[in-house]
Short mmCIF file of C-alpha atoms in Angstrom, two decimals:
data_model
loop_
_atom_site.label_atom_id
_atom_site.label_comp_id
_atom_site.label_asym_id
_atom_site.label_seq_id
_atom_site.Cartn_x
_atom_site.Cartn_y
_atom_site.Cartn_z
CA MET A 5 -107.85 67.97 60.81
CA LYS A 6 -108.98 68.73 57.29
CA LYS A 7 -108.09 72.37 57.87
CA GLN A 8 -104.66 71.33 58.96
CA LEU A 9 -104.25 69.17 55.92
CA LYS A 10 -105.34 71.99 53.71
CA TYR A 11 -102.76 74.17 55.41
CA LEU A 12 -100.14 71.54 54.85
CA LEU A 13 -101.06 71.16 51.23
CA PHE A 14 -100.87 74.87 50.88
CA SER A 15 -97.48 74.99 52.49
CA THR A 16 -96.19 72.17 50.30
CA LEU A 17 -97.49 73.90 47.21
CA PHE A 18 -95.70 76.96 48.41
CA ASN A 19 -92.57 74.91 48.80
CA ILE A 20 -92.89 73.54 45.30
CA THR A 21 -93.21 77.04 43.98
CA ALA A 22 -90.23 78.13 46.01
CA GLN A 23 -88.22 75.17 44.82
CA GLN A 24 -89.17 75.71 41.23
CA THR A 25 -88.11 79.28 41.51
CA SER A 26 -84.87 78.62 43.42
CA GLY A 27 -83.80 75.50 41.41
CA VAL A 28 -82.94 73.44 44.53
CA PRO A 29 -84.81 70.18 45.08
CA THR A 30 -87.20 69.70 47.94
CA ILE A 31 -86.34 66.65 50.00
CA ALA A 32 -88.49 64.85 52.51
CA VAL A 33 -86.42 62.88 55.01
CA LEU A 34 -88.45 60.10 56.57
CA ASP A 35 -87.53 58.83 60.02
CA PHE A 36 -84.83 56.17 59.87
CA ASN A 37 -86.06 52.74 60.74
CA PRO A 38 -84.31 51.89 64.05
CA ILE A 39 -82.85 48.45 64.78
CA GLY A 40 -81.29 48.13 68.20
CA LEU A 41 -82.12 51.76 69.03
CA SER A 42 -85.19 53.46 70.39
CA ALA A 43 -87.53 55.37 68.08
CA LEU A 44 -86.60 58.57 69.89
CA GLU A 45 -82.89 58.03 69.27
CA SER A 46 -83.60 57.30 65.62
CA GLN A 47 -85.73 60.45 65.29
CA THR A 48 -82.97 62.53 66.85
CA LEU A 49 -80.38 61.12 64.47
CA THR A 50 -82.73 61.60 61.50
CA GLN A 51 -83.23 65.22 62.59
CA GLN A 52 -79.45 65.70 62.68
CA PHE A 53 -79.21 64.22 59.19
CA ALA A 54 -82.03 66.38 57.80
CA THR A 55 -80.60 69.54 59.37
CA GLU A 56 -77.23 68.83 57.81
CA ILE A 57 -78.86 68.21 54.40
CA SER A 58 -80.41 71.61 54.81
CA ASN A 59 -77.05 73.09 55.80
CA THR A 60 -75.61 72.03 52.48
CA GLY A 61 -77.78 74.72 50.90
CA LYS A 62 -78.45 72.41 48.00
CA ALA A 63 -81.87 71.26 49.13
CA ILE A 64 -85.01 72.44 50.83
CA ILE A 65 -86.03 70.07 53.60
CA VAL A 66 -89.70 69.44 54.22
CA ASP A 67 -90.58 70.11 57.82
CA ARG A 68 -90.52 66.87 59.80
CA GLN A 69 -93.73 67.75 61.60
CA VAL A 70 -95.48 68.06 58.24
CA ILE A 71 -94.10 64.71 57.15
CA ASN A 72 -95.18 62.99 60.33
CA GLU A 73 -98.68 64.44 60.20
CA ILE A 74 -99.19 63.31 56.62
CA LEU A 75 -97.85 59.85 57.37
CA VAL A 76 -100.11 59.56 60.40
CA ASP A 77 -103.04 60.83 58.39
CA LYS A 78 -102.37 58.26 55.67
CA GLY A 79 -101.64 55.55 58.19
CA ILE A 80 -98.22 54.80 56.74
CA GLU A 81 -95.10 53.85 58.67
CA SER A 82 -92.11 55.78 57.38
CA SER A 83 -90.06 52.60 57.12
CA GLU A 84 -92.72 50.95 54.97
CA CYS A 85 -92.78 53.67 52.36
CA THR A 86 -90.60 52.12 49.67
CA SER A 87 -93.18 51.32 47.02
CA SER A 88 -93.58 53.60 44.02
CA GLU A 89 -97.21 54.21 44.93
CA CYS A 90 -96.36 55.35 48.45
CA ILE A 91 -93.44 57.46 47.33
CA SER A 92 -95.44 59.15 44.59
CA GLU A 93 -98.35 59.75 46.94
CA ILE A 94 -96.27 61.05 49.86
CA GLY A 95 -93.99 62.94 47.52
CA ALA A 96 -96.97 64.61 45.87
CA LEU A 97 -98.56 65.51 49.17
CA LEU A 98 -95.31 66.92 50.51
CA GLY A 99 -94.36 68.56 47.27
CA ALA A 100 -90.98 66.87 47.47
CA GLN A 101 -88.81 65.89 44.55
CA LEU A 102 -86.80 63.43 46.53
CA ILE A 103 -87.62 61.24 49.48
CA MET A 104 -84.92 59.89 51.73
CA SER A 105 -85.51 56.99 54.03
CA GLY A 106 -83.11 54.73 55.79
CA VAL A 107 -82.25 52.17 58.38
CA ILE A 108 -80.02 52.71 61.40
CA GLU A 109 -78.79 49.63 63.18
CA LYS A 110 -76.85 49.42 66.41
CA LYS A 111 -74.89 46.39 67.58
CA ARG A 112 -72.97 47.21 70.74
CA ASP A 113 -70.76 50.14 69.66
CA ASN A 114 -71.19 49.44 65.97
CA TYR A 115 -73.62 51.52 63.97
CA THR A 116 -74.69 50.87 60.42
CA ILE A 117 -76.66 53.47 58.55
CA ASN A 118 -78.19 52.90 55.15
CA VAL A 119 -79.86 55.86 53.46
CA LYS A 120 -81.80 55.53 50.21
CA THR A 121 -82.93 58.37 47.99
CA PHE A 122 -86.08 57.89 45.96
CA GLU A 123 -87.06 60.14 43.08
CA VAL A 124 -90.72 61.09 43.33
CA ALA A 125 -90.97 61.85 39.60
CA ALA A 126 -89.79 58.33 38.79
CA ALA A 127 -92.49 56.95 41.03
CA MET A 128 -95.21 58.93 39.26
CA THR A 129 -96.13 56.02 36.99
CA PRO A 130 -99.81 55.37 36.54
CA SER A 131 -101.20 52.73 38.82
CA VAL A 132 -104.26 52.33 36.56
CA VAL A 133 -105.17 53.20 32.99
CA THR A 134 -108.70 54.47 32.68
CA SER A 135 -110.95 55.61 29.89
CA LEU A 136 -114.40 57.08 29.54
CA VAL A 137 -116.95 54.72 28.08
CA ASP A 138 -120.38 56.15 27.66
CA GLY A 139 -119.59 58.84 30.17
CA GLU A 140 -118.37 56.40 32.83
CA VAL A 141 -114.81 55.87 34.00
CA VAL A 142 -113.65 52.37 33.18
CA ILE A 143 -110.41 50.89 34.51
CA ARG A 144 -108.68 49.29 31.57
CA LYS A 145 -105.43 48.22 33.15
CA LYS A 146 -104.14 48.06 36.71
CA PHE A 147 -100.41 48.04 37.30
CA LYS A 148 -98.98 45.86 40.00
CA GLU A 149 -97.62 47.82 42.95
CA SER A 150 -93.94 47.14 43.29
CA SER A 151 -91.08 48.10 45.52
CA MET A 152 -89.28 51.03 43.99
CA LYS A 153 -85.59 51.04 43.19
CA ALA A 154 -83.68 53.76 45.01
CA LYS A 155 -82.05 56.45 42.94
CA GLN A 156 -79.14 56.47 45.31
CA SER A 157 -78.10 54.37 48.29
CA LYS A 158 -75.37 55.16 50.78
CA ASN A 159 -74.12 52.93 53.51
CA ILE A 160 -71.82 53.76 56.40
CA THR A 161 -70.53 51.80 59.33
CA TYR A 162 -69.17 53.42 62.43
CA THR A 163 -67.71 52.12 65.65
CA GLY A 164 -67.49 54.42 68.62
CA ASN A 165 -69.47 56.79 70.79
CA VAL A 166 -72.61 58.71 69.80
CA ASP A 167 -70.80 62.05 69.39
CA GLY A 168 -68.71 60.54 66.66
CA LEU A 169 -71.81 59.03 65.09
CA ILE A 170 -73.44 62.44 64.73
CA THR A 171 -70.35 63.71 62.95
CA GLU A 172 -70.46 60.68 60.68
CA ILE A 173 -74.15 61.39 59.93
CA LYS A 174 -73.32 64.97 59.06
CA ILE A 175 -70.58 63.81 56.71
CA LEU A 176 -73.00 61.31 55.17
CA ALA A 177 -75.48 64.12 54.55
CA TRP A 178 -72.87 66.03 52.59
CA HIS A 179 -71.79 62.97 50.65
CA ILE A 180 -75.35 62.03 49.77
CA MET A 181 -75.79 65.49 48.32
CA GLY A 182 -72.71 64.85 46.23
CA LEU A 183 -70.71 67.45 48.12
CA ALA A 184 -67.50 67.38 50.09
CA PRO A 185 -68.13 67.97 53.78
CA PRO A 186 -66.81 71.25 55.16
CA GLU A 187 -63.41 71.18 56.78
CA ALA A 188 -64.88 72.01 60.18
CA ILE A 189 -66.85 68.76 60.25
CA VAL A 190 -63.97 66.69 58.93
CA MET A 191 -61.67 68.20 61.54
CA LYS A 192 -64.22 67.49 64.22
CA LYS A 193 -64.16 63.88 63.15
CA ASP A 194 -60.39 63.81 63.44
CA GLU A 195 -60.51 65.54 66.80
CA GLU A 196 -63.08 63.16 68.13
CA PRO A 197 -61.86 62.30 71.61
CA GLU A 198 -60.65 58.75 71.44
CA ILE A 199 -61.23 56.72 74.52
CA VAL A 200 -58.02 54.90 75.21
CA ILE A 201 -58.30 52.31 77.87
CA THR A 202 -54.91 52.17 79.43
CA SER A 203 -54.54 49.29 81.75
CA GLN A 204 -52.45 50.40 84.65
CA LYS A 205 -49.86 47.83 85.53
CA THR A 206 -50.55 46.33 88.91
CA ARG A 207 -48.87 43.89 91.23
CA PHE A 208 -51.79 41.56 90.80
CA GLY A 209 -51.35 41.60 87.02
CA ALA A 210 -47.68 40.75 87.52
CA LEU A 211 -48.57 37.97 89.93
CA ILE A 212 -51.04 36.42 87.48
CA ARG A 213 -48.45 36.43 84.72
CA SER A 214 -45.70 35.06 86.94
CA THR A 215 -48.07 32.32 88.04
CA LEU A 216 -48.50 31.48 84.39
CA PHE A 217 -44.78 31.17 83.75
CA PRO A 218 -41.67 32.37 85.61
CA GLY A 219 -40.51 35.80 84.43
CA LEU A 220 -43.70 36.86 82.63
CA GLY A 221 -44.78 39.04 85.55
CA GLN A 222 -41.40 40.74 85.60
CA PHE A 223 -41.59 41.42 81.86
CA TYR A 224 -45.05 42.86 82.42
CA SER A 225 -43.65 45.07 85.20
CA GLU A 226 -40.99 46.33 82.80
CA ARG A 227 -38.28 44.62 84.84
CA ASN A 228 -36.85 42.74 81.90
CA SER A 229 -33.54 41.73 83.51
CA TRP A 230 -35.36 40.02 86.34
CA GLY A 231 -37.74 38.55 83.81
CA TRP A 232 -34.87 36.93 81.94
CA VAL A 233 -33.31 35.70 85.18
CA TRP A 234 -36.49 33.97 86.32
CA LEU A 235 -37.38 32.73 82.87
CA SER A 236 -33.93 31.30 82.10
CA SER A 237 -33.50 29.72 85.54
CA GLY A 238 -36.97 28.20 85.35
CA VAL A 239 -36.34 26.87 81.86
CA ALA A 240 -32.82 25.62 82.71
CA VAL A 241 -33.88 23.72 85.82
CA GLY A 242 -36.98 22.49 84.01
CA ALA A 243 -34.77 21.20 81.19
CA LEU A 244 -32.54 19.42 83.72
CA ALA A 245 -35.65 17.85 85.28
CA TYR A 246 -36.73 16.70 81.85
CA THR A 247 -33.26 15.21 81.17
CA GLN A 248 -33.50 13.30 84.43
CA TYR A 249 -36.96 12.14 83.44
CA ASN A 250 -35.52 10.81 80.18
CA ASP A 251 -32.77 9.00 82.13
CA TYR A 252 -35.42 7.55 84.39
CA LYS A 253 -37.42 6.33 81.38
CA ILE A 254 -34.34 4.69 79.86
CA ALA A 255 -33.42 3.00 83.16
CA PHE A 256 -37.06 1.94 83.64
CA ASP A 257 -37.20 0.33 80.20
CA ASP A 258 -33.79 -1.34 80.71
CA TYR A 259 -34.85 -2.72 84.07
CA HIS A 260 -37.96 -4.33 82.62
CA LYS A 261 -36.02 -5.69 79.65
CA TYR A 262 -33.31 -7.28 81.84
CA GLN A 263 -35.93 -8.48 84.32
CA SER A 264 -37.91 -10.34 81.66
CA GLN A 265 -34.71 -11.83 80.20
CA TYR A 266 -33.62 -12.84 83.71
CA MET A 267 -36.92 -14.59 84.40
CA ALA A 268 -36.74 -16.53 81.13
CA SER A 269 -33.13 -17.60 81.40
CA THR A 270 -32.07 -21.09 82.58
CA ASN A 271 -28.32 -20.49 82.48
CA THR A 272 -27.04 -19.66 85.94
CA ASP A 273 -24.18 -17.48 84.64
CA ILE A 274 -26.49 -15.48 82.36
CA ILE A 275 -29.02 -15.26 85.19
CA ALA A 276 -26.38 -13.75 87.48
CA ASP A 277 -25.29 -11.32 84.73
CA LEU A 278 -28.85 -10.24 83.94
CA ARG A 279 -29.62 -9.84 87.62
CA GLY A 280 -26.61 -7.53 87.97
CA LYS A 281 -27.72 -5.49 84.96
CA ALA A 282 -31.28 -5.27 86.24
CA GLU A 283 -30.03 -4.13 89.65
CA ASN A 284 -27.86 -1.45 88.04
CA SER A 285 -30.81 -0.25 85.94
CA HIS A 286 -32.94 -0.16 89.07
CA ASN A 287 -30.33 1.92 90.85
CA ASP A 288 -30.10 4.27 87.86
CA MET A 289 -33.87 4.54 87.85
CA VAL A 290 -34.00 5.43 91.54
CA TYR A 291 -31.19 7.97 91.13
CA ALA A 292 -32.82 9.62 88.08
CA ASP A 293 -36.15 9.72 89.89
CA ASP A 294 -34.59 11.37 92.94
CA GLN A 295 -32.75 13.87 90.77
CA MET A 296 -35.87 14.64 88.78
CA LYS A 297 -37.90 15.19 91.93
CA ASN A 298 -35.21 17.50 93.29
CA MET A 299 -35.20 19.43 90.03
CA LEU A 300 -38.97 19.67 90.05
CA TYR A 301 -38.90 20.94 93.60
CA ALA A 302 -36.30 23.46 92.45
CA VAL A 303 -38.58 24.49 89.56
CA GLY A 304 -41.42 24.85 92.04
CA GLY A 305 -39.21 26.91 94.32
CA ILE A 306 -38.14 29.14 91.45
CA TRP A 307 -41.77 29.47 90.40
CA VAL A 308 -42.94 30.47 93.87
CA ALA A 309 -39.96 32.81 94.37
CA ASN A 310 -40.68 34.43 91.00
CA MET A 311 -44.33 34.90 91.99
CA LEU A 312 -43.32 36.46 95.30
CA HIS A 313 -40.83 38.69 93.51
CA ALA A 314 -43.51 39.73 91.03
CA VAL A 315 -45.98 40.63 93.75
CA LEU A 316 -43.43 42.40 95.95
CA THR A 317 -41.91 44.45 93.14
CA VAL A 318 -43.82 47.54 92.09
CA PRO A 319 -44.35 47.63 88.32
CA VAL A 320 -42.29 50.41 86.76
CA GLN A 321 -45.18 52.09 84.97
CA SER A 322 -47.32 51.90 88.06
CA ALA A 323 -44.66 53.78 89.99
CA GLU A 324 -44.56 56.47 87.31
CA LEU A 325 -48.30 56.84 87.41
CA LYS A 326 -48.25 57.08 91.17
CA ASN A 327 -45.79 59.97 90.92
CA LYS A 328 -48.21 61.83 88.69
CA LYS A 329 -50.11 64.69 90.26
CA SER A 330 -53.80 64.10 90.72
CA VAL A 331 -54.54 67.78 89.91
CA ASP A 332 -52.62 69.59 87.21
CA LEU A 333 -52.96 72.47 84.80
CA VAL A 334 -53.28 71.45 81.15
CA TYR A 335 -53.99 73.16 77.83
CA ASP A 336 -57.09 71.95 75.95
CA PRO A 337 -56.45 72.20 72.19
CA LEU A 338 -60.17 71.92 71.38
CA LEU A 339 -61.29 74.72 73.61
CA LYS A 340 -57.98 76.52 73.07
CA GLN A 341 -57.80 77.43 76.73
CA PRO A 342 -56.05 76.20 79.86
CA LYS A 343 -57.96 74.09 82.33
CA LEU A 344 -57.46 72.22 85.57
CA ARG A 345 -57.38 68.43 85.26
CA PHE A 346 -58.29 66.15 88.14
CA SER A 347 -57.56 62.45 87.97
CA ILE A 348 -58.01 59.57 90.37
CA ALA A 349 -56.15 56.26 90.09
CA LEU A 350 -58.62 53.45 90.24
CA ASP A 351 -56.26 50.70 91.45
CA MET B 133 -58.78 47.58 66.07
CA PRO B 134 -61.85 45.49 66.91
CA TRP B 135 -59.99 42.20 66.38
CA ILE B 136 -57.99 42.92 69.53
CA LYS B 137 -61.23 42.99 71.52
CA THR B 138 -61.99 39.55 70.13
CA ILE B 139 -58.59 38.21 71.04
CA ILE B 140 -58.41 39.58 74.61
CA PRO B 141 -61.06 37.30 76.18
CA PHE B 142 -59.51 34.36 74.33
CA TYR B 143 -56.06 35.31 75.64
CA GLN B 144 -57.43 35.60 79.17
CA LYS B 145 -58.90 32.10 78.90
CA ILE B 146 -55.68 30.76 77.38
CA GLN B 147 -53.76 31.94 80.46
CA TYR B 148 -55.73 29.60 82.65
CA TYR B 149 -55.48 26.73 80.20
CA VAL B 150 -51.69 27.08 80.03
CA LEU B 151 -51.47 27.27 83.83
CA LEU B 152 -53.62 24.18 84.16
CA THR B 153 -51.47 22.39 81.59
CA ASN B 154 -48.32 23.27 83.55
CA VAL B 155 -49.80 21.92 86.78
CA LEU B 156 -50.99 18.76 85.03
CA LEU B 157 -47.62 18.27 83.32
CA ILE B 158 -45.69 18.52 86.57
CA SER B 159 -48.20 16.26 88.34
CA ALA B 160 -47.98 13.76 85.49
CA LEU B 161 -44.18 13.76 85.69
CA LEU B 162 -44.28 13.18 89.45
CA LEU B 163 -46.95 10.53 89.25
CA SER B 164 -45.51 8.71 86.25
CA CYS B 165 -42.21 8.03 88.01
CA ASP B 166 -43.14 4.91 89.91
CA ILE B 167 -40.25 2.76 91.02
CA PRO B 168 -40.98 -0.95 90.62
CA GLU B 169 -39.96 -3.19 93.47
CA GLU B 170 -36.82 -5.19 92.79
CA THR B 171 -37.91 -8.80 92.45
CA PHE B 172 -35.49 -11.53 91.45
CA THR B 173 -37.35 -14.80 91.66
CA ASN B 174 -35.80 -16.98 89.00
CA PRO B 175 -35.72 -20.46 90.62
CA LEU B 176 -32.30 -21.05 89.06
CA ASP B 177 -30.81 -17.88 90.51
CA ILE B 178 -28.26 -19.04 93.10
CA GLU B 179 -28.48 -15.73 94.98
CA ALA B 180 -32.28 -15.71 95.04
CA ASN B 181 -32.37 -19.37 96.12
CA ALA B 182 -29.87 -18.67 98.89
CA GLU B 183 -32.25 -16.01 100.20
CA LYS B 184 -34.98 -18.68 100.28
CA GLY B 185 -32.69 -21.17 102.00
CA ILE B 186 -32.15 -23.34 98.95
CA LYS B 187 -28.47 -23.99 98.52
CA PRO B 188 -26.81 -26.18 95.87
CA PRO B 189 -26.73 -28.99 95.17
CA ALA B 190 -30.50 -28.69 94.83
CA ILE B 191 -33.42 -29.86 92.77
CA VAL B 192 -35.99 -27.23 91.80
CA PHE B 193 -38.92 -26.63 89.48
CA PHE B 194 -38.60 -24.22 86.57
CA PRO B 195 -40.65 -22.13 86.49
CA ASP B 196 -41.73 -22.33 90.08
CA LYS B 197 -44.93 -20.32 89.53
CA ILE B 198 -47.37 -21.11 86.75
CA GLU B 199 -50.68 -19.47 85.85
CA THR B 200 -52.88 -21.65 83.69
CA LYS B 201 -56.51 -22.24 82.80
CA LEU B 202 -58.81 -25.06 83.75
CA GLY B 203 -58.48 -27.96 81.28
CA GLU B 204 -55.24 -26.66 79.81
CA TYR B 205 -51.90 -28.46 79.70
CA PHE B 206 -48.71 -26.88 80.92
CA LEU B 207 -45.07 -27.90 81.11
CA LEU B 208 -42.93 -27.91 84.22
CA ASP B 209 -39.21 -28.65 84.19
CA VAL B 210 -37.35 -30.36 86.99
CA TYR B 211 -33.93 -28.76 87.26
CA ALA B 212 -30.72 -29.87 88.90
CA LEU B 213 -28.91 -26.92 90.43
CA GLU B 214 -25.13 -26.92 90.75
CA LEU B 215 -24.69 -30.69 91.01
CA ASP B 216 -21.26 -32.28 91.02
CA SER B 217 -20.51 -35.68 89.47
CA VAL B 218 -23.96 -37.17 89.61
CA GLY B 219 -24.41 -40.60 88.06
CA GLY B 220 -28.08 -41.16 88.81
CA ALA B 221 -31.12 -39.71 90.51
CA GLN B 222 -34.44 -40.74 91.95
CA ILE B 223 -36.71 -37.75 92.20
CA GLU B 224 -40.06 -37.97 93.94
CA ILE B 225 -42.65 -35.27 93.19
CA ASN B 226 -45.80 -34.89 95.22
CA TYR B 227 -48.85 -33.13 93.84
CA ASN B 228 -52.58 -32.90 94.46
CA ALA B 229 -54.06 -35.56 92.20
CA SER B 230 -57.51 -33.97 92.25
CA SER B 231 -56.10 -30.63 91.04
CA LEU B 232 -53.55 -31.90 88.56
CA SER B 233 -52.91 -34.93 86.49
CA VAL B 234 -49.68 -35.96 84.79
CA SER B 235 -50.13 -36.52 81.09
CA ALA B 236 -46.50 -37.04 80.03
CA VAL B 237 -42.95 -37.11 81.38
CA SER B 238 -39.94 -36.70 79.14
CA LYS B 239 -36.19 -36.75 79.75
CA GLY B 240 -34.41 -33.43 79.90
CA ASN B 241 -31.01 -32.52 78.47
CA PHE B 242 -29.03 -32.79 81.71
CA PHE B 243 -28.25 -36.48 81.64
CA GLN B 244 -26.53 -36.71 78.24
CA GLY B 245 -23.48 -38.50 76.91
CA GLY B 246 -21.75 -41.72 77.98
CA ASN B 247 -23.90 -44.77 77.64
CA ASP B 248 -27.44 -43.61 77.13
CA PRO B 249 -28.97 -43.22 80.61
CA ILE B 250 -32.09 -45.04 81.66
CA PHE B 251 -35.09 -42.75 82.18
CA VAL B 252 -38.21 -44.16 83.88
CA SER B 253 -41.16 -42.48 85.55
CA GLU B 254 -43.92 -43.85 87.77
CA ASN B 255 -47.04 -41.91 88.43
CA ASN B 256 -49.28 -43.12 91.21
CA ASN B 257 -52.07 -41.11 92.84
CA GLY B 258 -50.34 -37.78 93.44
CA LYS B 259 -46.82 -39.14 93.52
CA LEU B 260 -44.56 -39.02 90.48
CA VAL B 261 -41.21 -40.77 90.74
CA ILE B 262 -38.54 -40.20 88.10
CA TYR B 263 -35.56 -42.52 87.82
CA VAL B 264 -32.60 -41.54 85.71
CA THR B 265 -29.21 -43.23 85.85
CA TYR B 266 -26.15 -44.19 83.87
CA MET B 267 -25.70 -47.95 83.92
CA GLY B 268 -22.62 -50.15 84.18
CA PRO B 269 -18.98 -49.59 85.20
CA GLU B 270 -18.43 -47.05 82.39
CA GLY B 271 -21.36 -44.99 83.42
CA ALA B 272 -20.68 -41.31 83.07
CA THR B 273 -21.47 -38.53 85.51
CA VAL B 274 -22.88 -35.03 84.98
CA SER B 275 -22.20 -31.77 86.77
CA GLY B 276 -23.63 -28.26 86.82
CA THR B 277 -27.16 -27.06 86.26
CA GLY B 278 -29.61 -28.58 83.81
CA ASN B 279 -33.01 -29.94 83.01
CA ILE B 280 -33.55 -33.46 84.38
CA ALA B 281 -37.11 -33.94 83.13
CA THR B 282 -40.07 -32.11 81.64
CA ILE B 283 -43.52 -32.96 82.96
CA ALA B 284 -46.77 -32.16 81.16
CA PHE B 285 -49.60 -31.51 83.61
CA LEU B 286 -53.32 -30.95 83.10
CA ALA B 287 -55.21 -28.60 85.40
CA ASN B 288 -58.35 -30.38 86.59
CA ILE B 289 -59.92 -27.81 88.89
CA ARG B 290 -59.69 -24.11 89.51
CA GLY B 291 -57.49 -22.80 92.27
CA LYS B 292 -53.96 -22.90 93.57
CA THR B 293 -52.07 -26.04 94.22
CA THR B 294 -48.53 -26.77 95.33
CA LEU B 295 -46.06 -29.29 93.98
CA THR B 296 -43.17 -30.39 96.13
CA ILE B 297 -40.01 -32.36 95.62
CA SER B 298 -39.92 -34.91 98.37
CA ASN B 299 -36.93 -35.17 100.70
CA THR B 300 -36.87 -38.86 99.90
CA SER B 301 -35.39 -37.92 96.53
CA VAL B 302 -31.88 -39.25 96.02
CA LEU B 303 -28.80 -38.24 94.02
CA LEU B 304 -26.09 -40.83 93.49
CA ASP B 305 -22.50 -40.59 92.33
CA LYS B 306 -21.01 -43.04 89.78
CA ASP B 307 -20.41 -45.52 92.56
CA ALA B 308 -24.03 -45.30 93.68
CA ASN B 309 -23.13 -43.38 96.82
CA PRO B 310 -25.73 -40.84 97.87
CA ILE B 311 -24.96 -37.13 97.37
CA GLN B 312 -26.17 -34.64 99.91
CA ILE B 313 -29.09 -32.53 98.57
CA ASN B 314 -29.12 -29.13 100.25
CA GLY B 315 -32.23 -27.70 98.70
CA LEU B 316 -35.54 -28.87 97.34
CA GLY B 317 -37.74 -26.50 95.46
CA GLN B 318 -41.46 -26.29 95.21
CA GLY B 319 -43.83 -25.03 92.60
CA VAL B 320 -47.16 -23.26 92.71
CA VAL B 321 -49.78 -23.68 90.02
CA GLY B 322 -52.75 -21.38 89.77
CA ALA B 323 -55.59 -22.51 87.54
CA LYS B 324 -58.41 -20.11 86.56
#
């Protein structure tokens, strides 16, 4: 183990020398702290990020195996290394000028990545001040260990599949290095296959909508004329039913008004008059009630007929889709070559 | 557009709520349209009385149904219905003396005018007799429908009790000849 460490130290010293000679900083990318992802997924994404940092040509990336071995040897979790002491220690051991650590969080299809860059040199503050007194080392002052402020922090949010996330990570790597990402990566982002969930119009969908309100299923099935016919007839007959209901309410109120006046009256002529009025109101009430019921039955009939029509009529788009071939020859712009496409309707 | 994903489940739920509302609305409309039974029970209604077999000239109670409370007073009018040239009347009312007690009897507005008519009442163990008459050779007569007397009763016990106008009641013309009475009403008092 000690031999290995010596080898590592040697290699890091070699890196420092190489970096000093080349003028590009050495960067140690620590594994991103995963939230809602597995450690393996996080390591893979961190690897993608580190590789892309390396691809920028503006940094030398410390080998991840070396980083992991040193962290294990020191008993430090990569996510915990945010204090100046840790950064200076790890940075010194790895011979890195910059240390990048981050958090990657997944919530359903949403990913949030936060990457922080720490400057090792800035972390190289003394933790203690010592002096020699009579040939012995005496600690004169001990500085409190504190969380170090990042030199740079970048945050991205992404919604979509993992392929797109890798592209986003690559772009982030370029941005964090203060560089514009190459056109190839940007184009890849634009060409990212977008999953479009197209709901195929079905008779059941039309039925559900027509059950909700007359005509809605027909509108859904792209049969707008029929939709208007069912909608307007439903609304018209419904309005007539409501008018009859209003008439019923008026007659009902009148009947009770005349009835109470009739019961209180002691004049035989007025009693006869009020009785006649109450009887007329009662007749009006019965008529309006009958009419309203008929109208409501008509509305119900229209409703049911509209539902039957919706379920018996094939939605226009569905018919088009059914006419589509299940196997056809298409040109793939990504691969720039023709290919055979096979599709199955899932309805 | 992630907001669409948020809206879709809400929209799907809304569909069912709207459907349920439609069903409830129609049900409410159907249920709310109750048709009350035609009831014409005014005791002074000639048509309603005819259906009950009470034809004018008649003497009835108004109202003929009273709901009261134990220990409470209530008023009951004795009405003449479609009388013609009546000069006097002797009206006998029978009631359950244990259920009701008469606290006061006052003259109504039917016998008015002419020489002031005599109005006397006798109450004796469940039988109330009211005398009202124009006196002398210039005694006037009254016609039509009107209140002969108002009786104040007190409900003594809970329950229903019936008051009747006895067929021994008499209507007289100005010459003291009896007038045929075709109908005699009855009243029902319910005390709670």
